[in-house]
Amino acid sequence: MAEEKKTFYITTPIYYPSGKLTIGNAYTTVAADSMARYKRAQGYDTFFLTGTDEHGLKIEQKAESKGIKPQEFVDEKAASYKKLWKMLDISYDKFIRTTDDEHVKAVQKIFEKLLKQGDIYLGEYQGWYSVEDEEYFTESQLAEVYKDDNGKVIGGKAPSGHEVKLIKEPSYFFRMSKYADRLLEYYNEHPEFILPHSREKEMVNNFIKPGLEDLSVTRTTVNWGIPVPSDPKHVVYVWIDALSNYITALGYGSDDDSLFKKFWPADVHLVGKEIVRFHTIYWPIMLMALGLPLPKQIFGHGWVLMKNGKMSKSKGNAVYPEMIVERYGLDALRYYLMRAIPFGSDGNFTPEDFVERVNFDLANDLGNLLNRTVSMINQYQDGIVAPVSSQEDEFANSLRETAQDTIKTYYTQMDELHFSQALDTVWKLISRANKYIDETTPWVLNKEGKKEDLSRVMTNLAESLRLVALLIRPIMTESPVKMFKQLGLSLDDEQATSLQWGAYGWNSKVTADPKPIFPRLKNDVEVKYIKEQMAKAKPKKATRSEQKKQEPKHITIDDFDKVEMKVGKILEVSPVKGSKKLLAFKLDFGEDQVRQILSGIAQFYPEYQELVGKKVIAVTNLKPRKMLGQLSQGMLLSSEKQGKVRLAIVDDSHEVGALLG
Ligand code: MSP
C-alpha cells in the first residue's frame, strides 16, 4: 500500500468585507501563502484556507448606506478580495464565505449542540458597543467615559477612539469559565501552541488568570447573521460564526467531511496580534466543548505600521497592494512584506525604506548577480553553462559551503515561520556569490585564457543562482521563473529543482539578451509617488449630512426631548479674529437673554450684515465651549446640500424665545 502523504493545514483569518484591503491584510495572506508553497514544495499534502467574515452590524449598515442588500454588498466585496488575491498569486485551496450555505448550516448545528449539552445558556447582555469595532467593551475597558452630573457613565469611547453606546438585550452565553483550567493545562502541555511565546503570557496573565467571563454569543439587535434555529430572533454573534470557519470549510457538520478527517487539526492558524485572544481562548474552548482536537499552533504576528500609527484610510496613511504591484511588480511587494518586518513583531512601512530595499536587495544584490552572470556566460562561453568540473579552488569551496549552510539554516527558519530571517540567510548566499566574482575576477581568467577555471566559476555562479531561485520561490513567485528562464532551466525539471548544491548536471544555454529583473528605482521620484498615492486614497471629510446618510440611526422621543431649541433674533454679526470660517452672532432669546453663538458659516455669508434682524433656530442647551478664545453658547441650525449651507431662518410670526418641539 502506498505510504500516505504528510498533510499540512494553514489558515488566514477571514477578512471583514467592509473596506478595501491594505498591505496590512496582504501581510497575513502573503505569509500564509509563502508557508503553503514551502510545504507543498516539501511534498506535504497542503490545504490553505482563506475567506471572508461576512455577517454583523457593520456590514448591514454599510450595505444600507449604499442602498443595497447586505448579500449584494458582500458578494461584491468577496469578488474584489478574490481578485486581489489573484493579483498577489495567493494559492489558496479554498475561499470560505460565512454566508456559504454549508457554513451557515454547520454553524447552526454547532450552536444547537452546544446549547443542548448546556455549554450555552440564555441570559441578558449589557455592554458598551462600538459599531465600528464590532466589539463590546466593559466600562473599565473604555478609553474615555462620559458621565452625567450624578457621575453615572452615559457614554464613552472604545480604545480605537470610536464612540460606544450601551446595549442591553437578551443573549445566549457560552460557559467559558468551565473550561479555564483545562485550557491552562493544555497550554502547559503544548509549549508551542501559542507563538511568539510572549503572547501566551499575555493571554494567561491578562485574561485567563483574572477569571474568564462567559461569552455572549448571540444578538437580537442584529439582523444580518445566522439565526439560532431554536430561537430565531437571535442571530449568532460574530465569534462562533467566524471561528467555526476553520472546520466548516473542511466539511465539518456537513454530509461530506472527508477533508475534515484528513486535515483537522490545523497545523497553524496565522492571525494578527489583536485577535490572538479569540483564537487562543475562545476557539480552543469551543473545540473542547465540541470534543474536537485543538489546532497545533496559533501564530500571532505583529502589525505593519506607519510612522503615525496603524494604517487607516481616514489618516491618509493606508497603502494598497494594487498600487505597489502595478508600479514595482508583485515580488517587490511580497519580498518587502516578508523581509522588512520580522514575523511576530510590529514594523514600520515607509516609502523610503521600501524603495531602498527594492534598490539594494533586489536590483543591486540579486538582480545584478543574475545579470552579470548571464552576461559573462554569453560573453565568455557563447551562453553555455558547462557541467561542473571536479577541480575546485578555495573560493569555490567557500561558496559551496555557504550554499550548503544556507539551505540548512533556511529550512529551520522557514519551519519556524521566521520568513525575514530565512530571506536574510538567502541574501548572505547572494552576497557570497557576488564576492566570488570579485575574488575570481573572471575577466582576468578570460584574458589569460584559463578556460577551464573560467568555466568552473561560471557554473558555480549559475549553480548559486539556481539555488537562490529555489529558496526564494515560496515567497517570491515571479522572479524564480524569470531566473530559471535566463539560466536556461525549467522549473518542471526534477533535477533542476533539487535543493542541493551540485544536484544539477549543468549543460544549458542562457538567455542571449538578459534584461535586469529588477530595474533600479529613482529614489526621490518613487518616494514622492508612493506618498502621493497614499494621500490620494484619503477620503474627503464627510459633511454632517453625508455622515448622517452613512449612519442612519433611530432615536427615541426621549432622545429628541433632550435637545432644547429656541427661536432667537440676530442682534449683531461679526467675523471672529483668526478664523476664516467662523462668524460670531449675538442673539436675543427674550426675557433679557442675550447669548453669543459661533457658527462656521462665514464663507456662505459674505454679506453677513444682512442677517441682522433675522430670526433663526438655535440649540440652546449644548455645553458651552470656547473657540479661538470666544465663548459659544449654543448652535445655529442650518441646512446643507452638496456643500451649500444656509441658516434655518424662520418667518417673523415666530416669537423670540419660543421653544421648538
Ligand atoms: N474577521 C476578523 C477575523 C476573524 S478570524 C476567525 C478580523 N478581520 S479583519 O479584516 O479586521 O482583519 C483580518 C486580519 O488582518 C487580522 O489578522 C489583522 O491583524 C490583519 N491586519 C489588518 N491590518 C493589519 C496591519 N496593518 N498589519 C498587519 N496585519 C493587519 O479581524
XYZ file of C-alpha atoms and ligand atoms in Angstrom:
692
model
C 0.000 0.000 0.000
C 1.282 3.463 -0.878
C 2.517 5.481 2.058
C 0.131 8.270 2.995
C 1.403 11.768 2.334
C 2.038 14.062 5.255
C -0.593 16.783 5.473
C -0.356 20.465 6.308
C -3.312 22.754 7.011
C -2.781 26.510 7.258
C -5.303 29.329 7.572
C -5.522 33.120 7.496
C -8.161 34.993 9.453
C -11.298 35.551 7.428
C -11.423 39.213 6.473
C -14.315 41.568 7.089
C -15.582 42.529 3.658
C -16.154 46.074 4.791
C -13.448 48.148 3.149
C -10.525 47.879 0.807
C -7.737 45.527 1.842
C -4.421 47.174 2.655
C -0.876 45.831 2.595
C -1.524 45.072 6.297
C -4.142 42.484 5.349
C -1.979 41.314 2.472
C 0.776 40.706 5.024
C -1.054 37.821 6.735
C -2.147 36.341 3.450
C 1.262 36.525 1.780
C 2.813 34.903 4.852
C 0.280 32.076 4.769
C 0.765 31.663 1.043
C 4.544 31.522 1.410
C 4.203 28.832 4.045
C 1.746 26.841 1.961
C 4.079 26.990 -1.044
C 7.050 25.996 1.091
C 5.220 22.979 2.485
C 3.928 21.906 -0.925
C 7.480 22.048 -2.275
C 8.468 19.723 0.539
C 5.882 17.210 -0.539
C 3.201 17.912 2.033
C -0.400 17.464 1.002
C -1.313 21.057 1.835
C -4.618 22.808 2.412
C -4.553 26.586 2.539
C -7.722 28.359 3.634
C -8.714 31.999 3.482
C -12.035 33.800 3.123
C -14.431 36.444 4.358
C -16.280 37.082 7.626
C -19.474 38.481 6.209
C -22.026 38.916 8.992
C -22.589 41.656 11.547
C -23.959 45.090 12.119
C -21.185 46.959 10.370
C -21.768 45.139 7.106
C -25.528 45.606 7.483
C -25.058 49.341 7.923
C -22.558 49.715 5.113
C -24.910 47.961 2.734
C -27.792 50.153 3.903
C -25.787 53.314 3.340
C -25.207 52.184 -0.237
C -28.864 51.332 -0.621
C -28.194 47.686 -1.399
C -28.892 44.383 0.332
C -26.153 43.025 2.610
C -25.830 39.929 0.437
C -25.249 42.042 -2.638
C -22.717 44.138 -0.750
C -20.693 41.154 0.470
C -20.885 39.457 -2.919
C -19.192 42.451 -4.467
C -16.568 42.644 -1.746
C -15.769 38.956 -1.753
C -15.287 39.120 -5.515
C -12.932 42.069 -5.168
C -10.912 40.295 -2.478
C -10.587 37.230 -4.679
C -9.381 39.456 -7.489
C -6.726 40.944 -5.222
C -5.544 37.520 -4.084
C -5.226 36.506 -7.712
C -3.096 39.545 -8.375
C -0.889 38.616 -5.396
C -0.559 34.965 -6.549
C -2.258 33.653 -3.423
C -2.549 29.910 -3.901
C -5.451 29.227 -1.551
C -7.200 25.884 -1.807
C -10.499 27.245 -0.557
C -12.052 30.651 -0.094
C -14.728 30.301 2.549
C -17.513 32.833 2.937
C -19.530 32.793 6.140
C -22.644 33.252 4.027
C -21.948 29.925 2.282
C -24.884 27.633 2.768
C -22.706 24.841 4.098
C -21.143 27.117 6.689
C -24.485 28.519 7.824
C -25.957 25.056 8.339
C -22.877 23.789 10.151
C -22.810 26.809 12.499
C -26.454 26.192 13.347
C -25.678 22.571 14.143
C -22.706 23.570 16.296
C -24.828 26.095 18.187
C -27.665 23.695 18.863
C -25.266 21.004 20.017
C -23.602 23.346 22.498
C -26.999 24.576 23.682
C -28.294 21.053 24.161
C -25.317 19.959 26.180
C -25.576 23.015 28.443
C -22.440 24.880 27.345
C -24.641 27.678 26.054
C -27.437 29.239 28.162
C -29.848 32.185 27.861
C -29.113 35.362 29.874
C -29.050 39.131 29.453
C -26.242 41.049 27.916
C -25.298 44.544 28.879
C -22.308 46.267 27.444
C -20.780 49.198 25.644
C -20.840 48.532 21.958
C -18.746 50.077 19.224
C -20.264 49.582 15.808
C -17.007 50.377 14.051
C -15.004 47.819 16.022
C -17.883 45.342 16.130
C -16.962 44.759 19.706
C -18.466 45.110 23.143
C -16.470 46.640 25.962
C -16.822 46.648 29.701
C -16.743 50.046 31.350
C -13.177 49.518 32.529
C -12.030 48.738 29.001
C -13.226 52.071 27.615
C -10.564 54.591 26.705
C -12.778 57.502 27.688
C -16.084 57.745 29.558
C -18.711 60.470 29.618
C -20.576 60.955 32.887
C -23.732 62.824 33.782
C -23.991 65.193 36.737
C -24.501 62.295 39.134
C -21.352 60.591 37.948
C -23.236 57.902 36.036
C -21.481 56.731 32.882
C -23.618 57.676 29.903
C -21.228 57.033 27.034
C -17.639 56.889 26.006
C -15.026 55.840 23.516
C -13.560 52.452 22.698
C -9.760 52.029 22.771
C -9.868 52.594 18.995
C -11.386 56.046 19.581
C -14.801 55.105 18.219
C -17.935 56.063 20.113
C -19.686 53.374 22.134
C -23.278 53.028 23.258
C -24.902 50.975 25.998
C -26.828 47.987 24.785
C -28.950 45.679 26.911
C -30.516 42.662 25.347
C -31.291 39.022 25.932
C -28.406 36.928 24.798
C -27.127 33.394 24.854
C -23.856 32.911 26.693
C -21.091 30.388 26.367
C -19.827 28.980 29.678
C -16.186 29.778 29.183
C -15.233 29.620 32.828
C -15.952 25.907 32.961
C -13.013 25.258 30.647
C -10.407 27.647 32.036
C -8.413 25.016 33.918
C -8.381 22.620 31.025
C -7.181 25.391 28.771
C -4.293 26.317 31.053
C -3.342 22.683 31.298
C -3.346 22.468 27.524
C -1.049 25.496 27.250
C 1.362 23.883 29.704
C 1.432 20.606 27.876
C 1.849 22.272 24.473
C 4.504 24.941 24.776
C 4.411 25.619 21.009
C 0.649 26.189 20.950
C 0.867 29.984 21.067
C 3.701 31.744 19.301
C 5.525 34.020 19.852
C 5.769 32.876 23.494
C 5.228 36.392 24.817
C 1.656 36.268 23.564
C 0.898 33.211 25.692
C 1.972 35.054 28.832
C -0.263 37.945 27.881
C -3.282 35.646 27.497
C -2.696 33.839 30.762
C -1.981 36.909 32.874
C -4.436 39.364 31.357
C -7.387 37.194 30.529
C -7.405 33.703 31.986
C -5.980 34.227 35.475
C -8.280 37.182 36.316
C -11.174 34.809 35.540
C -12.842 34.064 32.241
C -16.208 35.702 31.804
C -18.893 33.818 29.981
C -19.040 34.973 26.390
C -22.122 36.471 24.853
C -22.663 34.600 21.609
C -25.934 35.894 20.165
C -27.647 39.203 19.412
C -31.256 40.210 18.948
C -30.343 43.684 17.683
C -28.575 42.478 14.573
C -30.402 41.085 11.574
C -27.543 40.206 9.297
C -26.350 36.980 10.844
C -27.040 33.286 11.186
C -30.348 32.716 13.025
C -30.390 30.409 16.040
C -32.695 27.622 14.813
C -34.484 27.098 18.142
C -34.868 30.842 18.864
C -34.663 32.688 15.564
C -34.949 36.222 16.929
C -31.336 35.686 17.968
C -28.532 35.623 15.468
C -25.195 34.002 16.204
C -22.836 36.779 17.111
C -19.531 37.114 15.293
C -17.076 34.817 17.000
C -18.875 31.461 16.965
C -19.785 32.144 13.375
C -16.321 33.349 12.363
C -14.096 30.904 14.216
C -16.062 27.875 13.053
C -14.971 28.635 9.516
C -11.760 26.734 10.102
C -13.678 23.482 10.437
C -16.790 24.106 8.351
C -14.525 24.868 5.380
C -13.362 21.268 5.626
C -16.905 19.971 5.684
C -17.377 19.590 9.448
C -21.101 19.365 10.116
C -21.925 18.524 6.503
C -22.514 15.242 4.677
C -19.021 15.102 3.273
C -16.428 15.598 5.965
C -13.569 13.766 4.264
C -11.401 16.897 4.149
C -12.051 17.452 7.827
C -10.924 13.928 8.606
C -7.844 14.421 6.502
C -6.686 17.888 7.570
C -8.015 18.654 11.047
C -6.423 19.676 13.424
C -4.891 22.658 11.644
C -1.117 22.908 11.724
C -1.193 26.644 12.122
C -3.691 29.498 12.269
C -1.957 32.739 11.307
C -3.599 35.716 12.967
C -2.848 39.339 13.755
C -1.980 40.091 17.352
C -5.294 41.797 18.146
C -7.255 38.622 17.520
C -4.925 36.235 19.324
C -7.292 36.259 22.307
C -10.184 34.927 20.264
C -8.039 32.235 18.724
C -6.228 31.058 21.831
C -9.050 31.231 24.365
C -12.498 31.139 22.766
C -11.650 28.913 19.847
C -9.896 26.167 21.848
C -12.737 26.196 24.374
C -15.311 25.859 21.614
C -13.379 22.918 20.234
C -13.086 21.302 23.655
C -16.826 21.637 24.084
C -17.332 20.044 20.686
C -14.955 17.242 21.623
C -12.572 18.067 18.789
C -8.777 18.231 18.797
C -7.226 21.685 19.063
C -5.114 23.311 16.346
C -1.407 22.634 16.710
C -0.393 26.253 16.674
C -1.660 29.820 16.694
C 0.884 32.297 15.450
C 0.109 35.913 16.345
C 2.011 38.203 14.029
C 2.551 41.928 14.514
C 1.234 44.864 12.574
C 2.519 46.703 9.558
C 2.549 50.194 10.990
C 3.039 53.611 9.516
C 5.025 56.427 11.021
C 1.836 57.784 12.525
C 0.451 54.532 13.842
C -1.835 51.881 12.434
C -2.757 52.119 8.817
C -6.087 53.692 8.195
C -7.847 55.186 5.264
C -9.001 58.203 7.226
C -5.484 59.104 8.339
C -4.376 59.051 4.715
C -1.603 56.605 5.510
C -3.062 53.462 4.000
C -1.042 51.684 1.368
C -2.906 49.466 -1.034
C -1.237 46.447 -2.569
C -2.550 47.123 -6.068
C -0.609 50.358 -6.344
C 2.664 48.725 -5.285
C 2.233 45.731 -7.572
C 1.248 47.806 -10.581
C 4.295 50.024 -10.290
C 7.007 47.808 -8.785
C 5.883 44.271 -9.524
C 4.487 41.565 -7.310
C 7.774 40.252 -5.984
C 8.832 43.658 -4.711
C 5.730 43.646 -2.513
C 5.947 40.030 -1.409
C 9.654 40.358 -0.702
C 9.266 43.608 1.209
C 6.448 42.327 3.405
C 8.224 39.141 4.351
C 11.669 40.694 4.720
C 11.165 44.088 6.318
C 9.129 43.022 9.349
C 10.235 40.029 11.422
C 7.194 37.785 11.712
C 5.784 38.221 15.195
C 6.905 41.836 15.660
C 5.447 45.138 14.569
C 7.275 47.045 11.883
C 7.030 50.329 10.063
C 6.340 50.744 6.390
C 7.945 53.841 4.999
C 8.140 54.703 1.310
C 11.849 55.437 1.791
C 12.537 52.022 3.272
C 10.529 50.298 0.584
C 12.365 51.993 -2.280
C 15.710 51.394 -0.611
C 15.071 47.683 -0.184
C 13.969 47.278 -3.767
C 17.101 49.054 -4.927
C 19.648 47.454 -2.629
C 18.384 43.951 -2.092
C 16.557 43.287 -5.313
C 18.097 45.470 -8.030
C 21.684 45.522 -6.723
C 22.284 42.283 -4.888
C 20.041 39.783 -6.629
C 19.328 41.486 -9.957
C 22.948 42.362 -10.629
C 24.241 38.936 -9.716
C 21.930 37.364 -12.253
C 22.562 39.961 -14.905
C 26.338 39.890 -14.569
C 26.442 36.104 -14.512
C 24.281 35.618 -17.586
C 26.109 38.378 -19.455
C 29.513 36.854 -18.683
C 28.349 33.399 -19.714
C 27.270 34.933 -23.026
C 30.442 36.899 -23.429
C 32.964 34.233 -22.476
C 31.294 30.931 -23.321
C 28.752 31.593 -26.060
C 25.967 31.319 -23.485
C 26.790 27.765 -22.457
C 26.917 26.649 -18.811
C 29.110 23.558 -18.793
C 28.885 20.642 -16.343
C 30.918 21.265 -13.181
C 34.469 20.038 -13.365
C 35.754 18.133 -10.358
C 38.655 20.512 -9.909
C 37.923 23.162 -7.281
C 39.560 26.176 -5.687
C 39.350 27.675 -2.199
C 36.774 30.292 -3.254
C 34.535 27.679 -4.788
C 34.757 25.592 -1.640
C 33.766 28.513 0.464
C 30.879 29.374 -1.862
C 29.665 25.782 -1.803
C 29.879 25.645 1.977
C 27.907 28.873 2.284
C 25.257 27.436 -0.030
C 25.002 24.240 1.995
C 24.765 26.123 5.285
C 22.237 28.471 3.772
C 19.939 25.622 2.808
C 20.127 24.053 6.254
C 19.550 27.261 8.180
C 16.819 28.319 5.786
C 14.835 25.136 6.426
C 14.945 25.651 10.177
C 13.932 29.280 9.876
C 11.088 28.620 7.446
C 9.807 25.770 9.619
C 9.531 28.283 12.448
C 7.843 30.902 10.239
C 10.839 33.212 10.501
C 10.398 34.483 6.969
C 12.508 37.563 7.438
C 15.439 35.601 8.826
C 15.135 32.987 6.095
C 15.392 35.698 3.449
C 18.289 37.211 5.290
C 20.017 33.847 5.113
C 19.411 33.587 1.362
C 20.802 37.089 0.897
C 24.007 36.001 2.591
C 24.439 33.449 -0.164
C 23.737 36.146 -2.752
C 26.421 38.368 -1.198
C 28.806 35.435 -1.085
C 28.256 34.778 -4.773
C 28.777 38.454 -5.605
C 32.014 38.331 -3.644
C 33.022 35.199 -5.559
C 33.022 37.257 -8.758
C 35.395 39.784 -7.195
C 37.646 37.032 -5.870
C 37.890 35.019 -9.066
C 37.961 38.009 -11.489
C 36.522 36.139 -14.482
C 37.627 38.929 -16.874
C 41.255 38.205 -15.905
C 40.785 34.449 -16.290
C 39.399 35.181 -19.739
C 42.307 37.407 -20.688
C 44.762 34.807 -19.503
C 42.984 32.109 -21.466
C 42.256 29.987 -18.358
C 39.206 28.442 -19.946
C 38.669 25.625 -17.502
C 38.872 27.889 -14.453
C 36.558 30.389 -16.082
C 34.027 27.714 -16.916
C 34.064 26.448 -13.334
C 33.489 29.939 -11.994
C 30.560 30.479 -14.361
C 28.941 27.192 -13.452
C 29.380 27.831 -9.735
C 27.694 31.193 -10.142
C 24.856 29.654 -12.131
C 24.520 26.928 -9.502
C 24.299 29.547 -6.736
C 21.608 31.371 -8.657
C 19.694 28.158 -9.284
C 19.600 27.509 -5.535
C 18.685 31.099 -4.726
C 15.758 30.899 -7.142
C 14.513 27.760 -5.432
C 14.958 29.181 -1.947
C 13.017 32.359 -2.634
C 10.340 30.517 -4.573
C 7.775 30.157 -1.763
C 7.928 33.877 -1.077
C 8.585 35.394 -4.479
C 6.519 33.854 -7.200
C 7.692 35.643 -10.347
C 11.459 36.067 -10.033
C 12.336 32.355 -9.834
C 10.507 31.846 -13.127
C 12.486 34.665 -14.735
C 15.744 33.489 -13.189
C 15.279 29.927 -14.388
C 14.410 31.167 -17.855
C 17.517 33.321 -18.048
C 19.649 30.412 -16.821
C 18.116 28.137 -19.432
C 16.441 25.884 -16.857
C 12.968 24.520 -16.410
C 11.005 24.550 -13.155
C 9.388 21.292 -14.270
C 12.731 19.534 -14.333
C 13.102 17.450 -11.188
C 16.883 17.633 -11.164
C 16.998 21.351 -11.757
C 14.655 21.909 -8.840
C 16.563 19.789 -6.362
C 17.635 21.931 -3.423
C 21.141 20.596 -3.146
C 24.434 22.026 -4.260
C 25.630 20.154 -7.328
C 22.389 18.240 -7.829
C 22.010 19.517 -11.371
C 24.372 18.374 -14.107
C 24.637 21.624 -15.992
C 24.653 21.785 -19.717
C 22.318 24.587 -20.593
C 22.188 27.710 -22.686
C 21.388 31.019 -21.028
C 19.248 33.815 -22.495
C 21.150 35.708 -25.161
C 19.869 39.121 -24.174
C 19.220 39.203 -20.408
C 17.091 42.057 -19.065
C 17.515 43.141 -15.437
C 14.711 41.525 -13.455
C 14.506 44.474 -11.037
C 15.142 47.852 -12.673
C 16.772 50.396 -10.372
C 14.368 52.962 -8.980
C 14.936 56.702 -8.774
C 14.750 57.274 -5.070
C 13.154 60.713 -4.842
C 10.717 60.150 -7.655
C 9.388 56.916 -6.217
C 9.164 58.092 -2.618
C 7.148 61.043 -3.865
C 4.969 58.798 -5.977
C 4.093 56.470 -3.097
C 3.324 59.391 -0.799
C 1.058 60.939 -3.406
C -0.817 57.697 -3.844
C -1.307 57.383 -0.102
C -2.665 60.899 0.125
C -4.987 60.288 -2.826
C -6.568 57.365 -1.029
C -7.529 59.553 1.917
C -11.255 60.123 1.862
C -12.512 63.681 1.891
C -14.019 64.576 5.226
C -17.676 63.697 5.167
C -20.062 66.579 5.739
C -22.560 66.249 8.565
C -25.352 65.378 6.185
C -23.182 62.727 4.500
C -22.305 61.297 7.866
C -25.950 61.100 8.766
C -26.702 59.394 5.483
C -23.993 56.847 6.173
C -25.209 56.073 9.627
C -28.972 56.249 9.670
C -29.919 55.851 13.297
C -33.272 55.811 15.015
C -33.681 57.881 18.134
C -36.482 57.776 20.643
C -38.717 60.704 21.535
C -36.804 60.848 24.813
C -33.600 61.384 22.873
C -35.250 64.176 20.922
C -36.621 65.780 24.070
C -33.109 66.188 25.363
C -32.459 68.869 22.747
C -33.674 72.377 23.608
C -34.267 74.552 20.558
C -35.395 78.160 20.620
C -36.148 80.981 18.229
C -33.537 83.728 18.525
C -33.270 87.123 16.858
C -29.890 88.139 15.473
C -28.706 91.370 17.099
C -25.137 91.526 15.798
C -22.869 89.554 13.477
C -19.102 89.893 13.356
C -16.160 87.904 12.000
C -14.001 86.019 14.506
C -10.395 87.113 14.610
C -8.032 84.420 13.421
C -10.703 82.371 11.660
C -11.898 82.385 8.063
C -14.775 80.084 8.883
C -16.408 81.456 11.986
C -18.934 84.211 12.482
C -19.910 85.404 15.963
C -23.631 86.024 16.461
C -25.243 87.929 19.309
C -28.810 86.705 19.651
C -31.812 87.727 21.660
C -33.771 84.834 23.192
C -36.271 87.025 25.047
C -36.551 87.739 28.749
C -33.272 89.644 28.583
C -31.393 86.570 27.473
C -28.662 87.522 25.036
C -26.192 84.875 24.015
C -23.197 84.608 21.765
C -23.100 81.678 19.368
C -20.269 80.961 16.944
C -21.054 79.314 13.643
C -18.718 78.079 10.888
C -20.646 79.609 8.010
C -18.596 82.692 7.115
C -17.860 81.518 3.575
C -21.580 81.154 2.845
C -22.493 84.633 4.070
C -20.000 87.161 2.681
C -22.723 89.796 3.228
C -23.244 88.708 6.814
C -24.593 92.108 7.956
C -27.795 91.315 6.083
C -28.529 88.707 8.732
C -29.077 91.259 11.464
C -32.743 91.286 12.495
C -33.451 87.800 11.115
C -34.973 85.122 13.315
C -33.177 81.776 13.408
C -33.320 78.473 15.299
C -30.677 77.625 17.838
C -29.906 74.655 20.057
C -29.625 76.328 23.433
C -28.683 73.523 25.806
C -25.412 72.464 24.197
C -22.496 72.576 26.587
C -20.877 75.999 26.090
C -17.424 75.861 24.581
C -14.634 78.216 23.660
C -13.318 78.607 20.140
C -10.352 80.890 19.477
C -10.836 82.433 22.876
C -14.502 83.247 22.301
C -17.407 81.584 24.048
C -20.097 79.837 22.056
C -23.335 79.167 23.942
C -25.258 77.006 21.536
C -25.536 76.081 17.893
C -27.390 77.657 14.996
C -29.313 75.242 12.833
C -28.523 75.253 9.167
C -29.174 73.053 6.160
C -26.547 71.595 3.916
C -26.816 70.076 0.489
C -23.944 69.386 -1.859
C -21.733 71.678 0.136
C -24.202 74.594 0.114
C -25.041 75.808 3.620
C -27.959 78.092 4.617
C -29.075 79.172 8.044
C -32.528 77.970 9.121
C -34.266 81.352 9.102
C -37.880 81.403 10.236
C -40.507 83.995 9.402
C -41.437 86.840 11.670
C -44.541 85.130 13.055
C -42.301 83.079 15.359
C -41.888 84.665 18.773
C -38.395 85.355 20.082
C -37.572 82.766 22.771
C -40.275 80.327 21.599
C -39.404 76.694 22.156
C -39.399 74.256 19.260
C -40.572 70.700 19.513
N -12.936 38.956 10.784
C -11.937 39.014 11.804
C -11.159 37.731 11.877
C -11.945 36.511 12.130
S -10.976 35.088 12.053
C -11.969 33.842 12.536
C -10.968 40.175 11.510
N -10.947 40.645 10.271
S -10.073 41.887 9.767
O -10.389 42.044 8.382
O -10.326 43.019 10.606
O -8.590 41.553 9.981
C -8.028 40.412 9.411
C -6.551 40.324 9.667
O -5.854 41.390 9.057
C -6.190 40.365 11.153
O -5.364 39.263 11.452
C -5.422 41.638 11.289
O -4.436 41.558 12.247
C -4.839 41.784 9.907
N -4.414 43.152 9.673
C -5.186 44.246 9.369
N -4.389 45.347 9.310
C -3.114 44.993 9.602
C -1.889 45.640 9.585
N -1.777 46.932 9.354
N -0.779 44.878 9.788
C -0.830 43.512 9.934
N -1.974 42.885 9.943
C -3.141 43.596 9.987
O -10.270 40.574 12.409
